[in-house]
PDB file of C-alpha atoms in Angstrom:
ATOM      1  CA  MET O  20      16.589  32.826 -10.275  1.00 65.00           C
ATOM      2  CA  SER O  21      13.123  33.837  -9.084  1.00 81.00           C
ATOM      3  CA  SER O  22      11.637  33.558  -5.603  1.00 82.00           C
ATOM      4  CA  VAL O  23       8.272  33.871  -3.930  1.00 84.00           C
ATOM      5  CA  VAL O  24       8.688  35.939  -0.773  1.00 84.00           C
ATOM      6  CA  LEU O  25       5.929  36.440   1.789  1.00 81.00           C
ATOM      7  CA  GLY O  26       6.762  39.220   4.214  1.00 80.00           C
ATOM      8  CA  SER O  27      10.467  38.639   4.694  1.00 81.00           C
ATOM      9  CA  THR O  28      10.353  34.844   4.271  1.00 80.00           C
ATOM     10  CA  THR O  29      11.331  33.121   1.026  1.00 82.00           C
ATOM     11  CA  VAL O  30       8.766  30.340   0.476  1.00 81.00           C
ATOM     12  CA  LEU O  31       9.616  29.140  -3.051  1.00 83.00           C
ATOM     13  CA  SER O  32      12.659  29.559  -5.224  1.00 84.00           C
ATOM     14  CA  GLU O  33      13.289  28.669  -8.867  1.00 86.00           C
ATOM     15  CA  THR O  34      16.588  27.737 -10.453  1.00 85.00           C
ATOM     16  CA  GLY O  35      16.894  26.410 -14.007  1.00 83.00           C
ATOM     17  CA  GLY O  36      13.167  25.750 -14.265  1.00 80.00           C
ATOM     18  CA  VAL O  37      13.010  23.744 -11.025  1.00 83.00           C
ATOM     19  CA  VAL O  38      10.866  25.158  -8.202  1.00 81.00           C
ATOM     20  CA  SER O  39      11.909  24.257  -4.647  1.00 80.00           C
ATOM     21  CA  VAL O  40      10.022  24.715  -1.393  1.00 78.00           C
ATOM     22  CA  GLN O  41      12.316  26.360   1.136  1.00 77.00           C
ATOM     23  CA  SER O  42      13.162  24.552   4.358  1.00 74.00           C
ATOM     24  CA  GLY O  43      10.910  25.578   7.228  1.00 74.00           C
ATOM     25  CA  THR O  44       7.937  26.427   4.998  1.00 77.00           C
ATOM     26  CA  LYS O  45       4.768  25.229   6.731  1.00 79.00           C
ATOM     27  CA  PHE O  46       1.637  24.540   4.737  1.00 81.00           C
ATOM     28  CA  PRO O  47      -1.935  24.673   6.090  1.00 87.00           C
ATOM     29  CA  PRO O  48      -3.294  21.482   7.724  1.00 93.00           C
ATOM     30  CA  GLY O  49      -4.609  19.020   5.147  1.00 94.00           C
ATOM     31  CA  HIS O  50      -2.153  20.122   2.450  1.00 93.00           C
ATOM     32  CA  ILE O  51      -0.497  17.278   0.544  1.00 95.00           C
ATOM     33  CA  ILE O  52       3.260  17.683   1.060  1.00 94.00           C
ATOM     34  CA  GLN O  53       4.347  14.879  -1.263  1.00 96.00           C
ATOM     35  CA  THR O  54       2.982  11.847  -3.103  1.00 98.00           C
ATOM     36  CA  PHE O  55       4.755   8.665  -4.152  1.00 98.00           C
ATOM     37  CA  GLY O  56       3.354   5.486  -5.568  1.00 98.00           C
ATOM     38  CA  ASN O  57       3.989   2.233  -7.319  1.00 98.00           C
ATOM     39  CA  TYR O  58       2.035  -0.181  -9.461  1.00 98.00           C
ATOM     40  CA  SER O  59       2.381  -3.659 -10.864  1.00 98.00           C
ATOM     41  CA  ASN O  60       0.598  -5.049 -13.895  1.00 98.00           C
ATOM     42  CA  VAL O  61       2.677  -8.245 -13.828  1.00 98.00           C
ATOM     43  CA  SER O  62       0.520 -11.315 -13.184  1.00 97.00           C
ATOM     44  CA  PHE O  63       1.578 -13.815 -10.520  1.00 96.00           C
ATOM     45  CA  SER O  64       0.310 -16.368  -8.000  1.00 94.00           C
ATOM     46  CA  PHE O  65       0.476 -15.311  -4.347  1.00 93.00           C
ATOM     47  CA  ASP O  66       0.448 -18.213  -1.888  1.00 88.00           C
ATOM     48  CA  PRO O  67       1.764 -17.207   1.550  1.00 86.00           C
ATOM     49  CA  ASP O  68      -0.195 -19.878   3.471  1.00 79.00           C
ATOM     50  CA  ALA O  69      -0.298 -18.984   7.173  1.00 80.00           C
ATOM     51  CA  ASN O  70       2.867 -16.820   7.113  1.00 88.00           C
ATOM     52  CA  TRP O  71       3.097 -13.058   6.572  1.00 94.00           C
ATOM     53  CA  VAL O  72       4.711 -12.565   3.141  1.00 95.00           C
ATOM     54  CA  GLU O  73       5.341  -9.473   1.012  1.00 98.00           C
ATOM     55  CA  LEU O  74       2.901  -9.229  -1.889  1.00 97.00           C
ATOM     56  CA  GLY O  75       5.065  -9.884  -4.951  1.00 96.00           C
ATOM     57  CA  GLY O  76       8.117 -10.745  -2.827  1.00 95.00           C
ATOM     58  CA  THR O  77      11.388  -8.988  -3.576  1.00 94.00           C
ATOM     59  CA  ASP O  78      10.686  -8.891  -7.335  1.00 96.00           C
ATOM     60  CA  ALA O  79      10.509  -5.157  -8.152  1.00 95.00           C
ATOM     61  CA  THR O  80       8.176  -5.844 -11.121  1.00 96.00           C
ATOM     62  CA  LYS O  81       5.619  -7.497  -8.797  1.00 97.00           C
ATOM     63  CA  ASN O  82       5.834  -5.880  -5.360  1.00 97.00           C
ATOM     64  CA  LEU O  83       4.311  -2.509  -4.548  1.00 98.00           C
ATOM     65  CA  ARG O  84       7.167  -0.974  -2.534  1.00 98.00           C
ATOM     66  CA  VAL O  85       6.992   2.799  -2.085  1.00 98.00           C
ATOM     67  CA  THR O  86       9.875   4.932  -0.795  1.00 98.00           C
ATOM     68  CA  ILE O  87       9.199   8.277   0.874  1.00 98.00           C
ATOM     69  CA  THR O  88      11.200  10.650   3.094  1.00 98.00           C
ATOM     70  CA  PRO O  89       8.657  12.340   5.376  1.00 97.00           C
ATOM     71  CA  THR O  90       9.329  15.926   6.438  1.00 94.00           C
ATOM     72  CA  SER O  91       7.858  15.726   9.964  1.00 95.00           C
ATOM     73  CA  THR O  92       6.732  13.020  12.400  1.00 97.00           C
ATOM     74  CA  SER O  93       3.826  15.292  13.378  1.00 96.00           C
ATOM     75  CA  ASN O  94       2.335  14.908   9.875  1.00 97.00           C
ATOM     76  CA  LYS O  95       0.384  11.838   8.734  1.00 98.00           C
ATOM     77  CA  LEU O  96       0.688   9.425   5.833  1.00 98.00           C
ATOM     78  CA  LEU O  97      -2.359   8.603   3.760  1.00 98.00           C
ATOM     79  CA  MET O  98      -1.750   5.098   2.419  1.00 98.00           C
ATOM     80  CA  ARG O  99      -4.001   3.675  -0.289  1.00 98.00           C
ATOM     81  CA  CYS O 100      -3.793   0.297  -1.953  1.00 98.00           C
ATOM     82  CA  THR O 101      -5.773  -1.498  -4.619  1.00 98.00           C
ATOM     83  CA  ILE O 102      -5.108  -5.182  -5.244  1.00 97.00           C
ATOM     84  CA  VAL O 103      -6.906  -6.807  -8.192  1.00 96.00           C
ATOM     85  CA  SER O 104      -7.111 -10.541  -7.826  1.00 93.00           C
ATOM     86  CA  ASN O 105      -8.908 -13.788  -8.395  1.00 89.00           C
ATOM     87  CA  SER O 106      -8.924 -16.259  -5.529  1.00 80.00           C
ATOM     88  CA  PRO O 107     -10.084 -19.551  -7.056  1.00 76.00           C
ATOM     89  CA  ASN O 108     -10.269 -21.163  -3.614  1.00 72.00           C
ATOM     90  CA  ALA O 109     -13.651 -20.237  -2.171  1.00 66.00           C
ATOM     91  CA  ASN O 110     -14.149 -18.998   1.376  1.00 70.00           C
ATOM     92  CA  GLN O 111     -10.538 -18.399   2.371  1.00 81.00           C
ATOM     93  CA  ILE O 112      -9.726 -15.597   4.788  1.00 85.00           C
ATOM     94  CA  TRP O 113      -6.925 -13.271   3.689  1.00 89.00           C
ATOM     95  CA  SER O 114      -5.217 -10.872   6.114  1.00 92.00           C
ATOM     96  CA  TRP O 115      -3.308  -7.750   5.061  1.00 96.00           C
ATOM     97  CA  ARG O 116      -0.809  -5.310   6.625  1.00 97.00           C
ATOM     98  CA  PHE O 117       1.014  -2.190   5.526  1.00 98.00           C
ATOM     99  CA  TYR O 118       4.627  -2.878   6.449  1.00 98.00           C
ATOM    100  CA  ASP O 119       7.564  -0.558   7.176  1.00 98.00           C
ATOM    101  CA  ILE O 120      10.543  -2.398   5.643  1.00 98.00           C
ATOM    102  CA  THR O 121      13.024   0.206   6.931  1.00 98.00           C
ATOM    103  CA  GLY O 122      11.885  -0.161  10.542  1.00 98.00           C
ATOM    104  CA  SER O 123      11.016  -3.887  10.256  1.00 98.00           C
ATOM    105  CA  SER O 124       7.589  -3.252  11.727  1.00 97.00           C
ATOM    106  CA  VAL O 125       3.885  -3.117  10.969  1.00 98.00           C
ATOM    107  CA  VAL O 126       2.729   0.444  10.222  1.00 98.00           C
ATOM    108  CA  GLU O 127       0.934   2.179  13.101  1.00 98.00           C
ATOM    109  CA  PRO O 128      -1.872   2.271  13.912  1.00 98.00           C
ATOM    110  CA  LYS O 129      -2.914  -1.337  13.561  1.00 97.00           C
ATOM    111  CA  GLY O 130      -5.601  -3.446  15.160  1.00 95.00           C
ATOM    112  CA  LEU O 131      -5.384  -3.672  18.958  1.00 96.00           C
ATOM    113  CA  PRO O 132      -4.342  -6.896  20.714  1.00 94.00           C
ATOM    114  CA  ALA O 133      -7.409  -9.030  21.413  1.00 96.00           C
ATOM    115  CA  GLY O 134      -6.890 -12.628  22.462  1.00 96.00           C
ATOM    116  CA  SER O 135      -5.047 -14.612  19.798  1.00 93.00           C
ATOM    117  CA  ARG O 136      -6.334 -12.461  16.915  1.00 92.00           C
ATOM    118  CA  ASN O 137      -3.796 -11.123  14.395  1.00 89.00           C
ATOM    119  CA  GLN O 138      -3.024  -7.393  14.493  1.00 93.00           C
ATOM    120  CA  MET O 139      -3.453  -6.116  10.948  1.00 95.00           C
ATOM    121  CA  HIS O 140      -5.023  -3.393   8.807  1.00 97.00           C
ATOM    122  CA  PHE O 141      -7.661  -5.142   6.722  1.00 96.00           C
ATOM    123  CA  ALA O 142      -8.996  -8.562   5.738  1.00 91.00           C
ATOM    124  CA  SER O 143     -10.898 -10.099   2.868  1.00 87.00           C
ATOM    125  CA  ARG O 144     -12.817 -13.278   2.182  1.00 83.00           C
ATOM    126  CA  PRO O 145     -13.726 -14.098  -1.403  1.00 77.00           C
ATOM    127  CA  VAL O 146     -17.073 -15.845  -1.316  1.00 68.00           C
ATOM    128  CA  ASN O 147     -17.328 -16.594  -4.971  1.00 68.00           C
ATOM    129  CA  TYR O 148     -19.842 -18.000  -7.397  1.00 74.00           C
ATOM    130  CA  ASP O 149     -17.088 -20.086  -8.952  1.00 76.00           C
ATOM    131  CA  SER O 150     -13.288 -20.127  -9.175  1.00 75.00           C
ATOM    132  CA  ASN O 151     -13.180 -17.314 -11.755  1.00 78.00           C
ATOM    133  CA  ASP O 152     -14.704 -14.424  -9.807  1.00 82.00           C
ATOM    134  CA  PRO O 153     -12.602 -11.234  -9.725  1.00 87.00           C
ATOM    135  CA  GLU O 154     -12.029  -9.344  -6.496  1.00 88.00           C
ATOM    136  CA  THR O 155     -10.765  -5.786  -6.056  1.00 92.00           C
ATOM    137  CA  LEU O 156      -9.384  -5.107  -2.589  1.00 94.00           C
ATOM    138  CA  THR O 157      -9.129  -1.433  -1.652  1.00 96.00           C
ATOM    139  CA  TYR O 158      -7.983  -0.001   1.639  1.00 97.00           C
ATOM    140  CA  GLU O 159      -6.847   3.324   3.096  1.00 98.00           C
ATOM    141  CA  LEU O 160      -4.949   3.997   6.296  1.00 98.00           C
ATOM    142  CA  TRP O 161      -4.344   7.297   8.116  1.00 98.00           C
ATOM    143  CA  ALA O 162      -0.878   6.313   9.315  1.00 98.00           C
ATOM    144  CA  ASP O 163       1.647   7.602  11.805  1.00 98.00           C
ATOM    145  CA  ILE O 164       5.095   8.670  10.600  1.00 98.00           C
ATOM    146  CA  ALA O 165       7.911   6.812  12.373  1.00 97.00           C
ATOM    147  CA  ARG O 166      10.906   8.826  11.107  1.00 98.00           C
ATOM    148  CA  THR O 167      11.997  11.657   8.816  1.00 97.00           C
ATOM    149  CA  THR O 168      14.563   9.609   6.919  1.00 98.00           C
ATOM    150  CA  GLU O 169      14.006   7.602   3.758  1.00 98.00           C
ATOM    151  CA  THR O 170      11.488   4.831   4.497  1.00 98.00           C
ATOM    152  CA  VAL O 171      10.297   1.945   2.331  1.00 98.00           C
ATOM    153  CA  TYR O 172       6.717   0.715   2.732  1.00 98.00           C
ATOM    154  CA  THR O 173       5.047  -2.351   1.240  1.00 98.00           C
ATOM    155  CA  ILE O 174       2.053  -4.673   1.645  1.00 98.00           C
ATOM    156  CA  TYR O 175       2.179  -8.018   3.440  1.00 97.00           C
ATOM    157  CA  GLY O 176      -0.495 -10.689   3.254  1.00 95.00           C
ATOM    158  CA  ARG O 177      -1.278 -14.136   4.567  1.00 92.00           C
ATOM    159  CA  ASN O 178      -3.900 -16.760   3.919  1.00 89.00           C
ATOM    160  CA  ALA O 179      -5.192 -17.746   7.331  1.00 77.00           C
ATOM    161  CA  ASP O 180      -6.600 -21.020   6.050  1.00 72.00           C
ATOM    162  CA  GLY O 181      -3.307 -22.036   4.456  1.00 63.00           C
ATOM    163  CA  GLY O 182      -5.205 -22.897   1.290  1.00 70.00           C
ATOM    164  CA  GLY O 183      -4.492 -22.227  -2.351  1.00 78.00           C
ATOM    165  CA  ALA O 184      -2.982 -19.288  -4.158  1.00 86.00           C
ATOM    166  CA  MET O 185      -4.537 -15.964  -5.054  1.00 90.00           C
ATOM    167  CA  GLU O 186      -3.992 -14.875  -8.642  1.00 93.00           C
ATOM    168  CA  VAL O 187      -2.859 -11.232  -8.696  1.00 96.00           C
ATOM    169  CA  ASN O 188      -3.488  -8.993 -11.727  1.00 97.00           C
ATOM    170  CA  ARG O 189      -5.164 -11.797 -13.691  1.00 95.00           C
ATOM    171  CA  SER O 190      -8.091 -14.179 -13.807  1.00 92.00           C
ATOM    172  CA  ASN O 191      -7.551 -17.779 -12.799  1.00 88.00           C
ATOM    173  CA  VAL O 192      -8.334 -19.019 -16.319  1.00 88.00           C
ATOM    174  CA  ASP O 193      -7.222 -17.637 -19.690  1.00 91.00           C
ATOM    175  CA  ASN O 194     -10.537 -17.187 -21.480  1.00 88.00           C
ATOM    176  CA  SER O 195     -11.274 -14.693 -24.267  1.00 90.00           C
ATOM    177  CA  SER O 196     -14.872 -14.119 -23.092  1.00 89.00           C
ATOM    178  CA  TRP O 197     -14.417 -13.239 -19.415  1.00 88.00           C
ATOM    179  CA  GLY O 198     -10.708 -13.657 -18.651  1.00 92.00           C
ATOM    180  CA  TRP O 199      -8.885 -10.505 -17.605  1.00 94.00           C
ATOM    181  CA  THR O 200      -5.595  -8.907 -16.599  1.00 96.00           C
ATOM    182  CA  GLY O 201      -5.308  -5.857 -14.375  1.00 97.00           C
ATOM    183  CA  VAL O 202      -3.074  -3.564 -12.367  1.00 98.00           C
ATOM    184  CA  SER O 203      -2.562  -3.189  -8.592  1.00 98.00           C
ATOM    185  CA  SER O 204      -1.240  -0.020  -6.954  1.00 98.00           C
ATOM    186  CA  PHE O 205       0.007   1.485  -3.693  1.00 98.00           C
ATOM    187  CA  ILE O 206       0.071   5.255  -3.071  1.00 98.00           C
ATOM    188  CA  VAL O 207       1.596   7.032  -0.052  1.00 98.00           C
ATOM    189  CA  GLN O 208       0.983  10.750   0.572  1.00 98.00           C
ATOM    190  CA  GLU O 209       2.374  12.914   3.354  1.00 98.00           C
ATOM    191  CA  VAL O 210      -0.343  15.220   4.703  1.00 98.00           C
ATOM    192  CA  GLN O 211       0.402  18.373   6.730  1.00 96.00           C
ATOM    193  CA  GLN O 212      -1.087  18.421  10.246  1.00 95.00           C
TER     194      GLN O 212
END
């Protein structure tokens, strides 16, 4: 067993080829403590209408759930998502939230209350040339940490207009010239503060 000792404090230890950071070790601000992520390359139709619904539902091959156990509530989470889609229904307004499944709540911070507007993280509106236009939604959030126990995060969406489905990870039409399939992802990193 080998260890890295600074002064009289053991910072890292190695056993059987596995290096462990010792409890109480504090890294400089901005240091990435841990990174977890998920992706889906399974194609599906997403049609939540005016209700908030998990992207991909409870199907583990479709949803983008990420589990992380933060080390301190004084740190931050850097959340990043990319959703590749084709919304064949022009001019529909989509709303999106990062959601804390463990705490049954929307991740903080979120938009402030303002009249009857929805509190969320980001929105999109595909204004397309025709029903086959691809759209890549990307968003990042500098999020608060609610707890230091295992927490599951995901992405919720809704179609404010209650219109048609969004095609996720594929084009609306199967065409060998311009049709496509893709992959969506969700990454959560704990960042030392």
